[in-house]
Every structure is written in C-alpha cells, then in structure tokens.
Amino acid sequence: MSKPETIKKKEGPATVALPGDFLASPEEFLAGKNTYEQGDAVRASLPGRVEKDLSKREVAVRPVAVARTPTVGDTVLGQVEAAMTSTAGVKIRYLNGVETLASFPGTIFTRSERGGRGERRTMVKLGDVVRAKVASTLNGMNQLSIDEPHLGVVAAMCSVCGAVLVRGDGRAQCEQCGNVEERKFADDFGTANIQP
Ligand SMILES: [Zn+2]
C-alpha cells in the first residue's frame, strides 16, 4: 500500500496532515487550531485536514478519525478508480460516515451483482461516487456489495460531456447534452443532501 503523499513531501503544502507535518511558514500563516510553531515552520499537532484561512492568515487542522480497517457490515463511500468487465476498484474515503485519513481499496464484483438471467447492465463507471457495504475482507481484500436500495452510485458524471448527471426516470440524464445513462443507483442518487 502506498504511503500518503504528506509523508513523502515533508516540506510541501499538504491537504491532509499527520502530526509533525509542515503546513506553512510562520511568515505566511499564523498557527491556528491543532497546529504549533517550531522554528520556521507551522506544523500539525493532530492528524487531519489542513484548512487555510486566507483572510485571517491562519492555518489550522480539522481532526479526522484515523481509520481502522474496514470490517464486514461497514458502510463505505468511495470513488470508482477502475472499472473492468466484471469488477470495479473503489477508493474508499468514508467509513460508516466518517472520513478516513488513509484510503482503502475495495472491489465490487459487478458481474455477481447483476440481476438474474444474465441481464447486462452497467453497474458503475469510472469516476462514480458509490455507497457500498463491506461483504467480505477475506485475504485482505475489501469486497463490496451494492445490492441494496440505499447502496450504489450516489453521484456520477456524464461519460459524453462530463457534466453532473441528474436523476431521471430510474435513470440518470445529462442536462447538458441529453445523454441517458444507466447505473445501479442508490435510492438517494441525485438528491441534494447525500450522506456518506
Ligand atoms: Zn452530457
């Protein structure tokens, strides 16, 4: 598993910081919440998301739960990073509604998720944001299921023009180019308030 970018780039700006990470120089930004000044650096005192307030010239860290390993039954939210014929790779970003600092890989077996009689449909596409349930963690692989009404794609973009898709009649339609797309949508797809 690759390490977070913040570990490699010690002195560069980071959006997610680990304790001790360089955030800014004191000339640029004042040390805000969950940070400390040390010599010519403002550093993070907690793991979390870096927030820079340009008007106050202040850098702060919003704490993020350091994720435990996904376990069977967890609800996850992530983005499809790879979509193959029968599987899709998902980068898990939320675990039971809490943003994870580390991101975990998950796999959806789209072939086994298909409705009966060999029906062919597109379950997920590259770039989709999906809500899924951890079905198995056998051999260290987070196998994800989207086979419930509240699970599936919660946000997607038009594969023709890249605009955000909106909810149509059981399908998703692009308001820009009229393209209609099929997915295994979650029941709250296209609503204003998606909860991870
Ligand atoms: Zn479009």
PDB file of C-alpha atoms and ligand atoms in Angstrom:
ATOM      1  CA  MET A   1       0.000   0.000   0.000  1.00  0.00           C
ATOM      2  CA  SER A   2       1.381   3.401  -0.913  1.00  0.00           C
ATOM      3  CA  LYS A   3       2.000   5.930   1.817  1.00  0.00           C
ATOM      4  CA  PRO A   4       0.077   9.207   1.953  1.00  0.00           C
ATOM      5  CA  GLU A   5       1.611  11.998  -0.046  1.00  0.00           C
ATOM      6  CA  THR A   6       2.291  14.010   3.112  1.00  0.00           C
ATOM      7  CA  ILE A   7       4.904  11.513   4.258  1.00  0.00           C
ATOM      8  CA  LYS A   8       6.953  11.766   1.094  1.00  0.00           C
ATOM      9  CA  LYS A   9       6.684  15.524   0.626  1.00  0.00           C
ATOM     10  CA  LYS A  10       7.942  16.636   4.019  1.00  0.00           C
ATOM     11  CA  GLU A  11       8.172  20.333   3.325  1.00  0.00           C
ATOM     12  CA  GLY A  12       5.462  20.786   0.702  1.00  0.00           C
ATOM     13  CA  PRO A  13       1.946  22.029   1.334  1.00  0.00           C
ATOM     14  CA  ALA A  14      -0.462  19.262   2.349  1.00  0.00           C
ATOM     15  CA  THR A  15      -4.234  18.948   2.346  1.00  0.00           C
ATOM     16  CA  VAL A  16      -4.129  16.060   4.789  1.00  0.00           C
ATOM     17  CA  ALA A  17      -1.558  16.257   7.527  1.00  0.00           C
ATOM     18  CA  LEU A  18      -0.097  13.886  10.049  1.00  0.00           C
ATOM     19  CA  PRO A  19       1.309  15.108  13.384  1.00  0.00           C
ATOM     20  CA  GLY A  20       4.554  16.984  12.776  1.00  0.00           C
ATOM     21  CA  ASP A  21       3.869  17.706   9.117  1.00  0.00           C
ATOM     22  CA  PHE A  22       4.959  21.075   7.770  1.00  0.00           C
ATOM     23  CA  LEU A  23       1.930  23.247   6.981  1.00  0.00           C
ATOM     24  CA  ALA A  24       3.290  26.703   6.267  1.00  0.00           C
ATOM     25  CA  SER A  25       5.971  29.132   7.283  1.00  0.00           C
ATOM     26  CA  PRO A  26       5.062  31.487  10.161  1.00  0.00           C
ATOM     27  CA  GLU A  27       5.574  34.468   7.831  1.00  0.00           C
ATOM     28  CA  GLU A  28       2.781  33.151   5.603  1.00  0.00           C
ATOM     29  CA  PHE A  29       0.322  31.780   8.146  1.00  0.00           C
ATOM     30  CA  LEU A  30      -0.323  32.005  11.889  1.00  0.00           C
ATOM     31  CA  ALA A  31      -0.607  28.785  13.850  1.00  0.00           C
ATOM     32  CA  GLY A  32      -4.309  28.036  14.333  1.00  0.00           C
ATOM     33  CA  LYS A  33      -6.177  25.167  15.916  1.00  0.00           C
ATOM     34  CA  ASN A  34      -4.296  21.869  16.261  1.00  0.00           C
ATOM     35  CA  THR A  35      -1.035  23.318  14.998  1.00  0.00           C
ATOM     36  CA  TYR A  36       2.162  24.589  16.601  1.00  0.00           C
ATOM     37  CA  GLU A  37       5.017  26.806  15.619  1.00  0.00           C
ATOM     38  CA  GLN A  38       8.504  25.374  15.646  1.00  0.00           C
ATOM     39  CA  GLY A  39      11.373  27.402  14.281  1.00  0.00           C
ATOM     40  CA  ASP A  40      10.491  28.479  10.766  1.00  0.00           C
ATOM     41  CA  ALA A  41       7.569  26.080  10.418  1.00  0.00           C
ATOM     42  CA  VAL A  42       3.945  25.771  11.468  1.00  0.00           C
ATOM     43  CA  ARG A  43       3.270  22.071  11.987  1.00  0.00           C
ATOM     44  CA  ALA A  44       0.260  19.854  12.629  1.00  0.00           C
ATOM     45  CA  SER A  45      -0.258  18.533  16.141  1.00  0.00           C
ATOM     46  CA  LEU A  46      -3.061  16.143  15.130  1.00  0.00           C
ATOM     47  CA  PRO A  47      -3.873  14.057  12.073  1.00  0.00           C
ATOM     48  CA  GLY A  48      -6.443  15.831   9.974  1.00  0.00           C
ATOM     49  CA  ARG A  49      -7.411  18.053   7.118  1.00  0.00           C
ATOM     50  CA  VAL A  50      -5.471  21.264   6.576  1.00  0.00           C
ATOM     51  CA  GLU A  51      -7.569  24.407   6.436  1.00  0.00           C
ATOM     52  CA  LYS A  52      -6.064  27.724   5.455  1.00  0.00           C
ATOM     53  CA  ASP A  53      -7.988  30.869   6.275  1.00  0.00           C
ATOM     54  CA  LEU A  54      -6.596  33.433   3.881  1.00  0.00           C
ATOM     55  CA  SER A  55      -8.436  36.391   5.413  1.00  0.00           C
ATOM     56  CA  LYS A  56      -7.114  35.650   8.904  1.00  0.00           C
ATOM     57  CA  ARG A  57      -3.801  34.365   7.539  1.00  0.00           C
ATOM     58  CA  GLU A  58      -4.218  31.335   9.728  1.00  0.00           C
ATOM     59  CA  VAL A  59      -3.621  27.649   9.153  1.00  0.00           C
ATOM     60  CA  ALA A  60      -5.498  25.058  11.208  1.00  0.00           C
ATOM     61  CA  VAL A  61      -6.066  21.319  11.219  1.00  0.00           C
ATOM     62  CA  ARG A  62      -9.545  19.818  11.353  1.00  0.00           C
ATOM     63  CA  PRO A  63      -9.203  16.438  13.074  1.00  0.00           C
ATOM     64  CA  VAL A  64     -10.125  13.357  11.070  1.00  0.00           C
ATOM     65  CA  ALA A  65     -10.638   9.940  12.556  1.00  0.00           C
ATOM     66  CA  VAL A  66      -7.685   7.756  11.762  1.00  0.00           C
ATOM     67  CA  ALA A  67      -9.472   4.875  10.196  1.00  0.00           C
ATOM     68  CA  ARG A  68      -9.469   1.389  11.449  1.00  0.00           C
ATOM     69  CA  THR A  69      -9.526  -1.368   8.882  1.00  0.00           C
ATOM     70  CA  PRO A  70     -12.884  -1.873   7.152  1.00  0.00           C
ATOM     71  CA  THR A  71     -14.850  -4.781   8.599  1.00  0.00           C
ATOM     72  CA  VAL A  72     -17.777  -6.802   7.298  1.00  0.00           C
ATOM     73  CA  GLY A  73     -21.025  -4.839   7.536  1.00  0.00           C
ATOM     74  CA  ASP A  74     -19.410  -1.401   7.367  1.00  0.00           C
ATOM     75  CA  THR A  75     -20.995   1.115   5.032  1.00  0.00           C
ATOM     76  CA  VAL A  76     -18.402   2.852   2.902  1.00  0.00           C
ATOM     77  CA  LEU A  77     -18.366   5.700   0.424  1.00  0.00           C
ATOM     78  CA  GLY A  78     -15.739   5.910  -2.255  1.00  0.00           C
ATOM     79  CA  GLN A  79     -14.886   6.671  -5.833  1.00  0.00           C
ATOM     80  CA  VAL A  80     -14.570   4.186  -8.676  1.00  0.00           C
ATOM     81  CA  GLU A  81     -10.941   4.250  -9.793  1.00  0.00           C
ATOM     82  CA  ALA A  82     -11.046   1.359 -12.210  1.00  0.00           C
ATOM     83  CA  ALA A  83     -13.964  -0.271 -13.985  1.00  0.00           C
ATOM     84  CA  MET A  84     -13.358  -3.602 -15.666  1.00  0.00           C
ATOM     85  CA  THR A  85     -15.795  -6.064 -17.241  1.00  0.00           C
ATOM     86  CA  SER A  86     -16.635  -7.911 -14.051  1.00  0.00           C
ATOM     87  CA  THR A  87     -15.046  -5.888 -11.268  1.00  0.00           C
ATOM     88  CA  ALA A  88     -14.659  -2.288 -10.208  1.00  0.00           C
ATOM     89  CA  GLY A  89     -11.941  -0.864  -7.991  1.00  0.00           C
ATOM     90  CA  VAL A  90     -13.113   1.650  -5.411  1.00  0.00           C
ATOM     91  CA  LYS A  91     -11.032   4.049  -3.359  1.00  0.00           C
ATOM     92  CA  ILE A  92     -12.817   4.090  -0.001  1.00  0.00           C
ATOM     93  CA  ARG A  93     -12.936   7.577   1.530  1.00  0.00           C
ATOM     94  CA  TYR A  94     -15.637   7.316   4.203  1.00  0.00           C
ATOM     95  CA  LEU A  95     -16.148   4.517   6.696  1.00  0.00           C
ATOM     96  CA  ASN A  96     -19.577   4.497   8.348  1.00  0.00           C
ATOM     97  CA  GLY A  97     -19.963   8.186   7.550  1.00  0.00           C
ATOM     98  CA  VAL A  98     -16.568   9.225   8.923  1.00  0.00           C
ATOM     99  CA  GLU A  99     -13.903  10.477   6.569  1.00  0.00           C
ATOM    100  CA  THR A 100     -10.883   8.213   6.610  1.00  0.00           C
ATOM    101  CA  LEU A 101      -7.394   9.628   6.654  1.00  0.00           C
ATOM    102  CA  ALA A 102      -5.968   6.605   4.947  1.00  0.00           C
ATOM    103  CA  SER A 103      -7.941   5.452   1.955  1.00  0.00           C
ATOM    104  CA  PHE A 104      -8.624   1.756   1.496  1.00  0.00           C
ATOM    105  CA  PRO A 105      -9.063  -0.115  -1.762  1.00  0.00           C
ATOM    106  CA  GLY A 106     -12.281  -2.030  -2.279  1.00  0.00           C
ATOM    107  CA  THR A 107     -13.623  -4.224  -5.047  1.00  0.00           C
ATOM    108  CA  ILE A 108     -17.145  -4.557  -6.379  1.00  0.00           C
ATOM    109  CA  PHE A 109     -17.837  -7.741  -8.310  1.00  0.00           C
ATOM    110  CA  THR A 110     -20.220  -6.238 -10.796  1.00  0.00           C
ATOM    111  CA  ARG A 111     -20.919  -9.492 -12.590  1.00  0.00           C
ATOM    112  CA  SER A 112     -22.324 -11.196  -9.495  1.00  0.00           C
ATOM    113  CA  GLU A 113     -24.320  -8.075  -8.682  1.00  0.00           C
ATOM    114  CA  ARG A 114     -26.242  -8.293 -11.922  1.00  0.00           C
ATOM    115  CA  GLY A 115     -29.922  -9.007 -11.854  1.00  0.00           C
ATOM    116  CA  GLY A 116     -30.937 -12.510 -12.947  1.00  0.00           C
ATOM    117  CA  ARG A 117     -30.943 -14.176 -16.375  1.00  0.00           C
ATOM    118  CA  GLY A 118     -27.617 -12.740 -17.454  1.00  0.00           C
ATOM    119  CA  GLU A 119     -29.083  -9.274 -17.769  1.00  0.00           C
ATOM    120  CA  ARG A 120     -26.351  -6.923 -18.900  1.00  0.00           C
ATOM    121  CA  ARG A 121     -26.283  -3.514 -17.394  1.00  0.00           C
ATOM    122  CA  THR A 122     -23.698  -1.011 -16.369  1.00  0.00           C
ATOM    123  CA  MET A 123     -23.465  -1.065 -12.586  1.00  0.00           C
ATOM    124  CA  VAL A 124     -20.787   1.574 -12.069  1.00  0.00           C
ATOM    125  CA  LYS A 125     -18.466   3.649 -14.201  1.00  0.00           C
ATOM    126  CA  LEU A 126     -15.076   5.226 -13.714  1.00  0.00           C
ATOM    127  CA  GLY A 127     -15.298   8.303 -11.502  1.00  0.00           C
ATOM    128  CA  ASP A 128     -18.648   7.430  -9.932  1.00  0.00           C
ATOM    129  CA  VAL A 129     -19.098   8.010  -6.222  1.00  0.00           C
ATOM    130  CA  VAL A 130     -20.615   4.883  -4.694  1.00  0.00           C
ATOM    131  CA  ARG A 131     -22.033   3.842  -1.359  1.00  0.00           C
ATOM    132  CA  ALA A 132     -21.402   0.181  -0.608  1.00  0.00           C
ATOM    133  CA  LYS A 133     -21.337  -2.376   2.149  1.00  0.00           C
ATOM    134  CA  VAL A 134     -18.287  -4.432   3.051  1.00  0.00           C
ATOM    135  CA  ALA A 135     -19.333  -8.001   2.240  1.00  0.00           C
ATOM    136  CA  SER A 136     -16.040  -9.747   2.895  1.00  0.00           C
ATOM    137  CA  THR A 137     -12.483  -8.961   3.936  1.00  0.00           C
ATOM    138  CA  LEU A 138     -11.113 -12.386   3.077  1.00  0.00           C
ATOM    139  CA  ASN A 139      -7.402 -12.376   2.174  1.00  0.00           C
ATOM    140  CA  GLY A 140      -7.196  -8.668   2.952  1.00  0.00           C
ATOM    141  CA  MET A 141      -9.477  -7.734   0.060  1.00  0.00           C
ATOM    142  CA  ASN A 142     -12.403  -5.455   0.850  1.00  0.00           C
ATOM    143  CA  GLN A 143     -15.165  -6.989  -1.216  1.00  0.00           C
ATOM    144  CA  LEU A 144     -18.009  -4.509  -1.552  1.00  0.00           C
ATOM    145  CA  SER A 145     -21.690  -5.041  -2.289  1.00  0.00           C
ATOM    146  CA  ILE A 146     -24.102  -2.510  -3.768  1.00  0.00           C
ATOM    147  CA  ASP A 147     -27.043  -4.903  -3.874  1.00  0.00           C
ATOM    148  CA  GLU A 148     -29.443  -2.940  -1.640  1.00  0.00           C
ATOM    149  CA  PRO A 149     -31.729   0.024  -2.430  1.00  0.00           C
ATOM    150  CA  HIS A 150     -29.669   2.507  -0.396  1.00  0.00           C
ATOM    151  CA  LEU A 151     -26.411   1.257  -1.946  1.00  0.00           C
ATOM    152  CA  GLY A 152     -24.951   2.068  -5.336  1.00  0.00           C
ATOM    153  CA  VAL A 153     -23.986   5.166  -7.242  1.00  0.00           C
ATOM    154  CA  VAL A 154     -24.755   8.425  -5.393  1.00  0.00           C
ATOM    155  CA  ALA A 155     -23.050  10.803  -7.808  1.00  0.00           C
ATOM    156  CA  ALA A 156     -21.920  10.423 -11.393  1.00  0.00           C
ATOM    157  CA  MET A 157     -20.795  12.426 -14.353  1.00  0.00           C
ATOM    158  CA  CYS A 158     -21.876  12.222 -17.964  1.00  0.00           C
ATOM    159  CA  SER A 159     -19.497   9.985 -19.883  1.00  0.00           C
ATOM    160  CA  VAL A 160     -20.062  12.088 -23.006  1.00  0.00           C
ATOM    161  CA  CYS A 161     -19.593  15.671 -21.825  1.00  0.00           C
ATOM    162  CA  GLY A 162     -18.539  15.404 -18.163  1.00  0.00           C
ATOM    163  CA  ALA A 163     -21.458  17.335 -16.674  1.00  0.00           C
ATOM    164  CA  VAL A 164     -23.043  16.146 -13.432  1.00  0.00           C
ATOM    165  CA  LEU A 165     -25.866  13.682 -14.079  1.00  0.00           C
ATOM    166  CA  VAL A 166     -29.270  14.344 -12.562  1.00  0.00           C
ATOM    167  CA  ARG A 167     -31.989  11.896 -11.641  1.00  0.00           C
ATOM    168  CA  GLY A 168     -34.357  10.873 -14.403  1.00  0.00           C
ATOM    169  CA  ASP A 169     -36.970   8.139 -14.584  1.00  0.00           C
ATOM    170  CA  GLY A 170     -34.992   5.376 -12.873  1.00  0.00           C
ATOM    171  CA  ARG A 171     -32.083   6.521 -14.973  1.00  0.00           C
ATOM    172  CA  ALA A 172     -29.705   9.407 -14.982  1.00  0.00           C
ATOM    173  CA  GLN A 173     -29.872  12.093 -17.576  1.00  0.00           C
ATOM    174  CA  CYS A 174     -27.377  14.723 -18.577  1.00  0.00           C
ATOM    175  CA  GLU A 175     -28.964  18.169 -18.636  1.00  0.00           C
ATOM    176  CA  GLN A 176     -26.184  19.460 -20.857  1.00  0.00           C
ATOM    177  CA  CYS A 177     -26.174  17.012 -23.748  1.00  0.00           C
ATOM    178  CA  GLY A 178     -29.248  14.847 -23.135  1.00  0.00           C
ATOM    179  CA  ASN A 179     -27.237  11.660 -22.772  1.00  0.00           C
ATOM    180  CA  VAL A 180     -29.055   8.997 -20.714  1.00  0.00           C
ATOM    181  CA  GLU A 181     -27.010   6.627 -18.594  1.00  0.00           C
ATOM    182  CA  GLU A 182     -27.689   3.515 -16.623  1.00  0.00           C
ATOM    183  CA  ARG A 183     -26.156   2.526 -13.315  1.00  0.00           C
ATOM    184  CA  LYS A 184     -27.057   0.721 -10.146  1.00  0.00           C
ATOM    185  CA  PHE A 185     -28.153   3.902  -8.403  1.00  0.00           C
ATOM    186  CA  ALA A 186     -28.627   4.357  -4.679  1.00  0.00           C
ATOM    187  CA  ASP A 187     -32.138   5.433  -3.735  1.00  0.00           C
ATOM    188  CA  ASP A 188     -30.917   8.927  -2.851  1.00  0.00           C
ATOM    189  CA  PHE A 189     -28.993   9.461  -6.086  1.00  0.00           C
ATOM    190  CA  GLY A 190     -29.421  12.978  -7.383  1.00  0.00           C
ATOM    191  CA  THR A 191     -30.917  14.347  -4.182  1.00  0.00           C
ATOM    192  CA  ALA A 192     -29.459  17.472  -2.675  1.00  0.00           C
ATOM    193  CA  ASN A 193     -28.204  16.006   0.569  1.00  0.00           C
ATOM    194  CA  ILE A 194     -26.115  12.877   0.116  1.00  0.00           C
ATOM    195  CA  GLN A 195     -24.941  11.415   3.405  1.00  0.00           C
ATOM    196  CA  PRO A 196     -21.769   9.325   3.365  1.00  0.00           C
TER     197      PRO A 196
HETATM  198 ZN    ZN B   1     -23.577  15.111 -21.132  1.00  0.00          ZN
END
